Tab-separated table of C-alpha atoms in Angstrom:
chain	number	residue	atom	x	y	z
A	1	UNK	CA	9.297	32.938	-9.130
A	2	UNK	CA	8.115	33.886	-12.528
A	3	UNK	CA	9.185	33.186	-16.002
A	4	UNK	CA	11.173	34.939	-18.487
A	5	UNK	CA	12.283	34.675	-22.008
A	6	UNK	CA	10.953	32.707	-24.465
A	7	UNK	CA	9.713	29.304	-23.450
A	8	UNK	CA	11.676	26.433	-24.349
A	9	UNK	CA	10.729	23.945	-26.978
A	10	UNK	CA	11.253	19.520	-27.112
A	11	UNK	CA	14.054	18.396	-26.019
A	12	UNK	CA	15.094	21.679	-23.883
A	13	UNK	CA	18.285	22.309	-22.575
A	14	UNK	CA	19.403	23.536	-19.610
A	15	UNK	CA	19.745	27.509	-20.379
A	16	UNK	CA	16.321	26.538	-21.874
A	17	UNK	CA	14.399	25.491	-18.715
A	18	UNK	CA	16.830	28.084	-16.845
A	19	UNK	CA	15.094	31.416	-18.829
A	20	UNK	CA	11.492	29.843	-18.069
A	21	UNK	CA	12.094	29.331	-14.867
A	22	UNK	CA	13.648	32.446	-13.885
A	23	UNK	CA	16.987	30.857	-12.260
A	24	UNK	CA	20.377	30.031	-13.179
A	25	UNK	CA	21.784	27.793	-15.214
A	26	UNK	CA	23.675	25.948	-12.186
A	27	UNK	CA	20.757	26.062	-9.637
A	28	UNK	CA	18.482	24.205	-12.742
A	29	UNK	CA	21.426	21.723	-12.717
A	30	UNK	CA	21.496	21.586	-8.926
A	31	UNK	CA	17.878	21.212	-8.975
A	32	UNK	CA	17.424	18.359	-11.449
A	33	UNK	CA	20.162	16.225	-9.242
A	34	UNK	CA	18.485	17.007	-5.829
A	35	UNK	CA	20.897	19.101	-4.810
A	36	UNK	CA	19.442	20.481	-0.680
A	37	UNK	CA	21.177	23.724	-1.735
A	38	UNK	CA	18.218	24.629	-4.035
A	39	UNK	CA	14.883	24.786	-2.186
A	40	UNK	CA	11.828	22.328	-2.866
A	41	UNK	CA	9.558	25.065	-4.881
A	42	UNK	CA	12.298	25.964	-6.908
A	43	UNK	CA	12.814	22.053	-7.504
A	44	UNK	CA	9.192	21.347	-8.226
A	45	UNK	CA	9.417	24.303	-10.860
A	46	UNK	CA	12.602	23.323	-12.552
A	47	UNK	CA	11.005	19.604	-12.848
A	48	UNK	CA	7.373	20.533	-13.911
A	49	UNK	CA	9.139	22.896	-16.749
A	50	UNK	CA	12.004	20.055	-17.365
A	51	UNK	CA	9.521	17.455	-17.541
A	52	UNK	CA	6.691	19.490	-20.021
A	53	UNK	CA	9.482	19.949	-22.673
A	54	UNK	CA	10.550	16.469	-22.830
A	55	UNK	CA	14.101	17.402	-21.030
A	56	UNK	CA	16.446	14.607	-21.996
A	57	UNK	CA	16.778	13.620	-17.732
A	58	UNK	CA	19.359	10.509	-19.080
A	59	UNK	CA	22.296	13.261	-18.979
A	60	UNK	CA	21.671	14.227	-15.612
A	61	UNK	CA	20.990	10.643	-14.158
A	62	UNK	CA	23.537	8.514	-12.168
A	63	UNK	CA	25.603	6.201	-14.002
A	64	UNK	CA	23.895	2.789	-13.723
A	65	UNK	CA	23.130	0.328	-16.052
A	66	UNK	CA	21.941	0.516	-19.280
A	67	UNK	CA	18.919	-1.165	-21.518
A	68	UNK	CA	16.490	-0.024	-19.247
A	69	UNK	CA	13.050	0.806	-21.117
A	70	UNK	CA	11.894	3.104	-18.049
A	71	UNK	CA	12.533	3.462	-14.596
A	72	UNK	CA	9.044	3.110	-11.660
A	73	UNK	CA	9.346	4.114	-8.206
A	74	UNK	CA	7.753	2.598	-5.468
A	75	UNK	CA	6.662	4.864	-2.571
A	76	UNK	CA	4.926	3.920	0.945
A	77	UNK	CA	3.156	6.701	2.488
A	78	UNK	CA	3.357	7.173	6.159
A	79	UNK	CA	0.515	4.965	8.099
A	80	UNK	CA	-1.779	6.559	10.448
A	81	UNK	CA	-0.314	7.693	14.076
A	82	UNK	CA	2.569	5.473	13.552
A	83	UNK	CA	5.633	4.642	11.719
A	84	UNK	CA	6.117	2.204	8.559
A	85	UNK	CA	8.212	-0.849	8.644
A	86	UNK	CA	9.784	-0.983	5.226
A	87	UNK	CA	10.638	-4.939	6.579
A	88	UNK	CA	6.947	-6.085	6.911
A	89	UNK	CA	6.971	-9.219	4.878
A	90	UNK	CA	3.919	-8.988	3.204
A	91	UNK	CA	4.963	-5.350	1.813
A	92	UNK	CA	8.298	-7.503	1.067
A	93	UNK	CA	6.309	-9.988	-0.727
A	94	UNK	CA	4.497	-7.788	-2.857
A	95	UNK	CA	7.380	-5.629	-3.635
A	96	UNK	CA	9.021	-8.986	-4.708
A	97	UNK	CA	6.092	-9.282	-7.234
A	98	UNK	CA	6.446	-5.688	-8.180
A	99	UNK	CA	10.287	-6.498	-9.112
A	100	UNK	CA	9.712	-9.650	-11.004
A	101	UNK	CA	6.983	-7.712	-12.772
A	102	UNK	CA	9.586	-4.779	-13.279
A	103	UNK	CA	12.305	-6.965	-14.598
A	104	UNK	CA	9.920	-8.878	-17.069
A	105	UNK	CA	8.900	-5.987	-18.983
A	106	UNK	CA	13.009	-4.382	-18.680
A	107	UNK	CA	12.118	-1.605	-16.212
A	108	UNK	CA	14.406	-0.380	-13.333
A	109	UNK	CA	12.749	-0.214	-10.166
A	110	UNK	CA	13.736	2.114	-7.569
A	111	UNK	CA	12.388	2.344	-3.888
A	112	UNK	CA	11.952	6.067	-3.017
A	113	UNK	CA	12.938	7.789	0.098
A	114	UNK	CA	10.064	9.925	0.476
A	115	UNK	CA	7.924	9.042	2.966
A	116	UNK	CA	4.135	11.104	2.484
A	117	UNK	CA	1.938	12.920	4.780
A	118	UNK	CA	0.099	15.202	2.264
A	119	UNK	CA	-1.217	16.237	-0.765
A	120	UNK	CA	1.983	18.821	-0.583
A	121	UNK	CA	4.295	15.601	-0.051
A	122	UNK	CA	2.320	13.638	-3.114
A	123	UNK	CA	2.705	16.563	-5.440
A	124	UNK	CA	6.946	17.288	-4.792
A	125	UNK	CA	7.075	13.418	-5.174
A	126	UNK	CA	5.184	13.351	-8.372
A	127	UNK	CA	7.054	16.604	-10.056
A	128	UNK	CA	10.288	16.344	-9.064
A	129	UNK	CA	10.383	12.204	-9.917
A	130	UNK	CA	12.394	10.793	-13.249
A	131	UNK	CA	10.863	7.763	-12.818
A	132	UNK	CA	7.972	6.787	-15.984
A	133	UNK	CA	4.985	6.013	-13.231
A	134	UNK	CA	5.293	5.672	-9.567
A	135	UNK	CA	3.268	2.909	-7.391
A	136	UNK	CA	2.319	3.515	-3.674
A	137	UNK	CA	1.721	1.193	-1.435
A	138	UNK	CA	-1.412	1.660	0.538
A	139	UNK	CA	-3.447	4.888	0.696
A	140	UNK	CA	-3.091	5.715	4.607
A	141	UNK	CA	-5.102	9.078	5.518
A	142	UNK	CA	-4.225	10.151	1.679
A	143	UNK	CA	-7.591	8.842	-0.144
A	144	UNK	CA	-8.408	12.532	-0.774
A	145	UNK	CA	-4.768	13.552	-1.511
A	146	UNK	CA	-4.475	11.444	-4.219
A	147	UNK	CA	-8.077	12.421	-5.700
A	148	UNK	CA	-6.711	15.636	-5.852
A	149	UNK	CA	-3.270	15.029	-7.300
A	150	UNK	CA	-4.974	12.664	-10.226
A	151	UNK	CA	-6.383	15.979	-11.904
A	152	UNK	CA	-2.927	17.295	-12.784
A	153	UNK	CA	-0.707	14.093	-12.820
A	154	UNK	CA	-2.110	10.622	-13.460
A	155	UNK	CA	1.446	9.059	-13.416
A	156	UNK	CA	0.625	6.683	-10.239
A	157	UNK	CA	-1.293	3.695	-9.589
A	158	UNK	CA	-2.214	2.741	-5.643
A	159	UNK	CA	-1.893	-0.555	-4.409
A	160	UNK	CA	-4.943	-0.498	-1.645
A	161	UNK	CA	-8.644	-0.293	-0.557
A	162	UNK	CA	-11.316	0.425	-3.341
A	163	UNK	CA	-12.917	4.213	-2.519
A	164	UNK	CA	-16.294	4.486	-4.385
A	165	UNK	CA	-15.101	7.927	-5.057
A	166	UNK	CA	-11.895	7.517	-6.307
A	167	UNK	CA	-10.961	9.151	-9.387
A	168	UNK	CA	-7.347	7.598	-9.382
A	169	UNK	CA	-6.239	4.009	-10.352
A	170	UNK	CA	-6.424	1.081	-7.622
A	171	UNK	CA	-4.939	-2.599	-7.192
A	172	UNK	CA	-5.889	-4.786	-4.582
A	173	UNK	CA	-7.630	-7.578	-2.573
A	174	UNK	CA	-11.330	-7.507	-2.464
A	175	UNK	CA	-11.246	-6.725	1.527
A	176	UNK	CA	-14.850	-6.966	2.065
A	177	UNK	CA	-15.030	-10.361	0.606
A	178	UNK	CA	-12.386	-11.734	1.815
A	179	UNK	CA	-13.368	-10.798	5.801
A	180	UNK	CA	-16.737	-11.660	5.243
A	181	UNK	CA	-15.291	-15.197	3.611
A	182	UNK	CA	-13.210	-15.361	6.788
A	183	UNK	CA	-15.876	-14.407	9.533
A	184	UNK	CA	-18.101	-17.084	7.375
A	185	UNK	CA	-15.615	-19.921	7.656
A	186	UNK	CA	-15.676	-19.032	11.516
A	187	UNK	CA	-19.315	-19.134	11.950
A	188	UNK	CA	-20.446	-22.237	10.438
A	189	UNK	CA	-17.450	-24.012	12.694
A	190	UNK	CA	-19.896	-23.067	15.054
A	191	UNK	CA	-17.465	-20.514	16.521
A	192	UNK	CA	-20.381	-17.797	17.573
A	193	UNK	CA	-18.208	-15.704	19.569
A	194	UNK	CA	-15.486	-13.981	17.159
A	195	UNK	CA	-13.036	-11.305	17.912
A	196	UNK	CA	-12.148	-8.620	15.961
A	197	UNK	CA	-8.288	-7.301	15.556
A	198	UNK	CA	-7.519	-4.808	13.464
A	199	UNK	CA	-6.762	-0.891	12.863
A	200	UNK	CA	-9.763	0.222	11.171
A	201	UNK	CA	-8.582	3.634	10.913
A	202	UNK	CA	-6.252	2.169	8.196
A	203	UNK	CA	-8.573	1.363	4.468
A	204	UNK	CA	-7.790	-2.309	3.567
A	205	UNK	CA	-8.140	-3.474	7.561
A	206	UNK	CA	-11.334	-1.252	7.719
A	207	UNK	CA	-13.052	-2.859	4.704
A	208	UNK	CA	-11.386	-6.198	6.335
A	209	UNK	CA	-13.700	-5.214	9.558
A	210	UNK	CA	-16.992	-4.378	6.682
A	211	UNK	CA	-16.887	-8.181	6.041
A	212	UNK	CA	-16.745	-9.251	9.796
A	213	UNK	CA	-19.303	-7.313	10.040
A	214	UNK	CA	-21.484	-8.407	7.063
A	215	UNK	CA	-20.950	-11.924	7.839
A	216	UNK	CA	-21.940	-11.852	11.095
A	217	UNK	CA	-25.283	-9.821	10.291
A	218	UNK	CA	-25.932	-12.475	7.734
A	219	UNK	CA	-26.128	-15.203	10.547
A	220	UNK	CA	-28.262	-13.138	12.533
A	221	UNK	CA	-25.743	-11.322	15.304
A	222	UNK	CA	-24.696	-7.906	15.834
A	223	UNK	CA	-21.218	-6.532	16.223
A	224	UNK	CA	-20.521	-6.285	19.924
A	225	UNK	CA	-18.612	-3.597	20.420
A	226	UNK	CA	-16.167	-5.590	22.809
A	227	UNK	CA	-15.294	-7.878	20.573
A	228	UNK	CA	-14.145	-5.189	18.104
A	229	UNK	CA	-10.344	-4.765	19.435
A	230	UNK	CA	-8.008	-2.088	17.915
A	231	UNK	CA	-4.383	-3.702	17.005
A	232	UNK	CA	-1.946	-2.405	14.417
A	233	UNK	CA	-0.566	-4.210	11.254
A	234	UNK	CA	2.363	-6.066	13.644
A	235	UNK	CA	2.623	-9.235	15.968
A	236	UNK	CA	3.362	-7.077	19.630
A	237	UNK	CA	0.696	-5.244	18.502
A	238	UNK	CA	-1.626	-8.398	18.167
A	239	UNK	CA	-0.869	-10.023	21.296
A	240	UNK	CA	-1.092	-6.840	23.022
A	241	UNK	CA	-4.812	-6.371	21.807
A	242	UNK	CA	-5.304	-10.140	22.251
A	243	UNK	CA	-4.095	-9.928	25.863
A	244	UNK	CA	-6.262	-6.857	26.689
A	245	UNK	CA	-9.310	-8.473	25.348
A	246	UNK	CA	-9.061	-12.052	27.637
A	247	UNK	CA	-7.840	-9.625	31.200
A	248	UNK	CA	-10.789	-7.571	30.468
A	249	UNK	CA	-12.819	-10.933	30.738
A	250	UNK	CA	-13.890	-10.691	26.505
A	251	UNK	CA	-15.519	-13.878	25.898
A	252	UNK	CA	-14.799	-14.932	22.607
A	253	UNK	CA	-14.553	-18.350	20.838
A	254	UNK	CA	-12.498	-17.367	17.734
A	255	UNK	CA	-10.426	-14.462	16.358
A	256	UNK	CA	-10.138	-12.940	12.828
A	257	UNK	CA	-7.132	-10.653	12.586
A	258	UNK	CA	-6.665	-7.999	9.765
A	259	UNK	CA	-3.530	-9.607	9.094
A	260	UNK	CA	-1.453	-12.567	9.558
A	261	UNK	CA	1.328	-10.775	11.683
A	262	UNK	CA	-1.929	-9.414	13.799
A	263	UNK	CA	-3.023	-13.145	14.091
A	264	UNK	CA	0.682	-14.306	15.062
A	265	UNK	CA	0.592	-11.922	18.088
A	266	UNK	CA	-2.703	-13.552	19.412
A	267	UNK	CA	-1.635	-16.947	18.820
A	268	UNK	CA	0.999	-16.104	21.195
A	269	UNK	CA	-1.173	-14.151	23.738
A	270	UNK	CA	-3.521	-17.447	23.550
A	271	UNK	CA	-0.636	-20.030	24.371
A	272	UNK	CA	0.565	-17.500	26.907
A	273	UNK	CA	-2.919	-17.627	29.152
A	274	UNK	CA	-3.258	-21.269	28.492
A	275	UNK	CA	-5.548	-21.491	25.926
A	276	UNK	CA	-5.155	-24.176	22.870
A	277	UNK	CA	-5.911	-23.507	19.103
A	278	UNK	CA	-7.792	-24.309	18.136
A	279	UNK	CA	-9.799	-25.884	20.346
A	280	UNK	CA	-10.210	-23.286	22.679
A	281	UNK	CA	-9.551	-20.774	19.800
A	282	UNK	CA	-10.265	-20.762	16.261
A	283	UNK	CA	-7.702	-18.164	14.525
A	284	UNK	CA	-7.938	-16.569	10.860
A	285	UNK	CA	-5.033	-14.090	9.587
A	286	UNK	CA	-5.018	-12.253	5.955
A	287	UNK	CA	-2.097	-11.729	3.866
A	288	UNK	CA	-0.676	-15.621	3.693
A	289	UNK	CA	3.185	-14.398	4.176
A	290	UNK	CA	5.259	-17.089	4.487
A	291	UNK	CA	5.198	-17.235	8.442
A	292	UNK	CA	1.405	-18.156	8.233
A	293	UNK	CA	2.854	-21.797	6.858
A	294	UNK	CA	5.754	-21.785	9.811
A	295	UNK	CA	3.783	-21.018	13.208
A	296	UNK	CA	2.288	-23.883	14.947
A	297	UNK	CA	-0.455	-24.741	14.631
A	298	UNK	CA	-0.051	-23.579	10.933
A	299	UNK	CA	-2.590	-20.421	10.264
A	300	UNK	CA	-5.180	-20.554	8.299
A	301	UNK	CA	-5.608	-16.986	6.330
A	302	UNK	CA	-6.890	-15.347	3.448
A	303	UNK	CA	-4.578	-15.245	0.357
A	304	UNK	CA	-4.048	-12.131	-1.934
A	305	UNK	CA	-1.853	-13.217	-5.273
A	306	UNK	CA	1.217	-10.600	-4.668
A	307	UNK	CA	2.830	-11.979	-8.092
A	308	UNK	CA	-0.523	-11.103	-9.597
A	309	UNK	CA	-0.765	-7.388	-7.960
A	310	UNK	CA	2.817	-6.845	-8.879
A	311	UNK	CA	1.532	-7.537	-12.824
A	312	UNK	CA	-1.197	-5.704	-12.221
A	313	UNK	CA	0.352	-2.395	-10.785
A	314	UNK	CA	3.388	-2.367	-13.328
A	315	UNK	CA	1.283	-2.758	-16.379
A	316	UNK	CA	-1.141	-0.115	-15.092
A	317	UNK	CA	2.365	2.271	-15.227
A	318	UNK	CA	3.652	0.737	-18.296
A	319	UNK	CA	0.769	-0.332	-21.096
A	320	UNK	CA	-1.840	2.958	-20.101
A	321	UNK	CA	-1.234	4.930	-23.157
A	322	UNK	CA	-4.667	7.482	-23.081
A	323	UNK	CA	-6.715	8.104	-20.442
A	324	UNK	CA	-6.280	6.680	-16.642
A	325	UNK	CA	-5.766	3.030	-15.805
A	326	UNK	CA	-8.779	0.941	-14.866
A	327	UNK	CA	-9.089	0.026	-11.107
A	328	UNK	CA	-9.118	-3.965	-10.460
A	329	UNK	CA	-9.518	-5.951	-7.623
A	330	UNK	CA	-8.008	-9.036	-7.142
A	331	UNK	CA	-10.164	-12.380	-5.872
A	332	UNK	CA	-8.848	-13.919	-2.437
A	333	UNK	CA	-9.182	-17.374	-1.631
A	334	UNK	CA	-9.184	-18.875	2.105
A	335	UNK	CA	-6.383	-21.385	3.087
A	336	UNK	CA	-7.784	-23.294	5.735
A	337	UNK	CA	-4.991	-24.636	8.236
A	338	UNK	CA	-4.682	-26.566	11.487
A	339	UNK	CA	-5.764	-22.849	13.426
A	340	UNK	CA	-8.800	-23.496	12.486
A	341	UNK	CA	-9.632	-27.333	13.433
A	342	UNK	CA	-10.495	-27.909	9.572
């Protein structure tokens, strides 16, 4: 596909973006509404040209409300070897944070329907987007996708782990702290035996893991490798792992899960085989979602500020004027609840 004509000016029009791109007036029309008669190069083209001459995209937009100052998208790539659960309630709670952020500064939020693998996926979500700035939630396997895409569109911000090597904006939790202020807590209960849950395949839980790991080589111990138990970001997934680790005869004095729905699952694997929490049991979660509060015993957990983030990530979009957003990380604090004996 190559262009032709002269190129269009600010504020092009359709016959305008039509003669650069080499296509038809209708199939630029088609293009700019989605249309899955046009194909996705031809799309990507039509936006990237669309989008460099300051195309007026209002005209071609839904009817809606008006007053809007911009429009951000929020976009969750795919998670490793598994499926994402657009229901998770801490993804809930910081979208909620997100939206009251959003509506604050009078910006329309939309939640996209893409759903990335790769740096092909990031790059037809970035050109072929109206939306002002998008914000993903969590990096999955993309850390080097979104290095790349950063170079040629720096319209995004990332809500996840911090990458010493990232080039591209990031919000979110200090990880390493806050499992090495969890692992900590565990330790000086005198709890000398802690298990491990988490995917550390995924950033955020692996960093999570970095400050188990930390903590416990501060106190003088080494990770044993059976007490490091693989479990996914949900709670059949945590009582699953939980469950494995106490038939295969684990022995283990206190758990710190990557997350609170992890934890929930091996509070119920614990009551299942008899054991009490937290005196047989200490448990730590991370996240505080609102179920930490409801279980009983009540969890104790590491807390991450999701109205903060959801500042954070739209004023990253909104207030960057030259040159790329600054990476922050936001401080966690532990809540310490009855799961924990203190």
């Amino acid at each position: 596909m190559g262009a032709a004509g002269t190129k269009p000016g600010k504020n092009a029009r359709l016959e305008d973006i039509a003669r650069q791109a080499g296509v038809s007036i209708s199939t630029v029309s088609r293009a700019l509404n989605d249309s899955p008669a046009v194909n996705r190069r031809t799309k990507q083209e039509v936006w990237r040209i669309a989008r460099a001459h300051d195309y007026d995209f209002r005209s071609t937009m839904p009817n809606g409300p008006i007053g809007a100052e911009a429009t951000i998208a929020v976009i969750v790539p795919a998670p490793q070897a598994r499926e994402t659960r657009v229901a998770d309630p801490f993804f809930l709670e910081l979208l909620a944070g997100i939206a009251e952020a959003a509506r604050d500064r009078k910006v329309d939020l939309v939640i996209s329907h893409i759903f990335p693998r790769s740096i092909e996926d990031l790059e037809f979500a970035m050109t072929t987007s109206r939306a002002k700035g998008m914000i993903f939630i969590g990096q999955s396997s993309l850390h080097d996708g979104f290095n790349e895409l950063v170079s040629r569109n720096d319209r995004f911000v990332v809500w996840g782990a911090d990458f010493p090597d990232a080039r591209y904006c990031t919000v979110g939790s200090d990880n390493v702290a806050g499992g090495r202020r969890a692992t900590s807590h565990l330790l000086r209960l005198g709890r000398d035996k802690v298990l491990f849950l988490g995917d550390t395949e995924a950033p955020e839980a692996d960093q999570r893991f970095r400050g188990y790991r930390s903590a416990l080589e501060e106190a003088g111990q080494g990770v044993d490798d059976t007490r490091v138990v693989p479990a996914h970001f949900d709670v059949q997934s945590g009582e699953s792992a939980t469950r494995s680790a106490i038939e295969s005869g684990v022995k283990f004095n206190a758990i710190f899960a990557a997350s609170d729905l992890i934890a929930i699952g091996a509070m119920r694997a614990l009551s299942m085989s008899g054991r009490t929490i937290p005196k047989d049991v200490c448990v730590v979660g991370y996240d505080n979602i609102a179920a930490s509060r409801l279980v009983t015993p009540r969890l104790t957990t590491i807390d991450q500020d999701t109205n903060l983030a959801g500042r954070m990530l739209v004023s990253k979009l909104i207030d960057t004027q030259d040159g790329q957003a600054i990476s922050e990380r936001l401080e966690t604090s532990l809540l310490i609840r009855e799961s924990c004996g203190a």
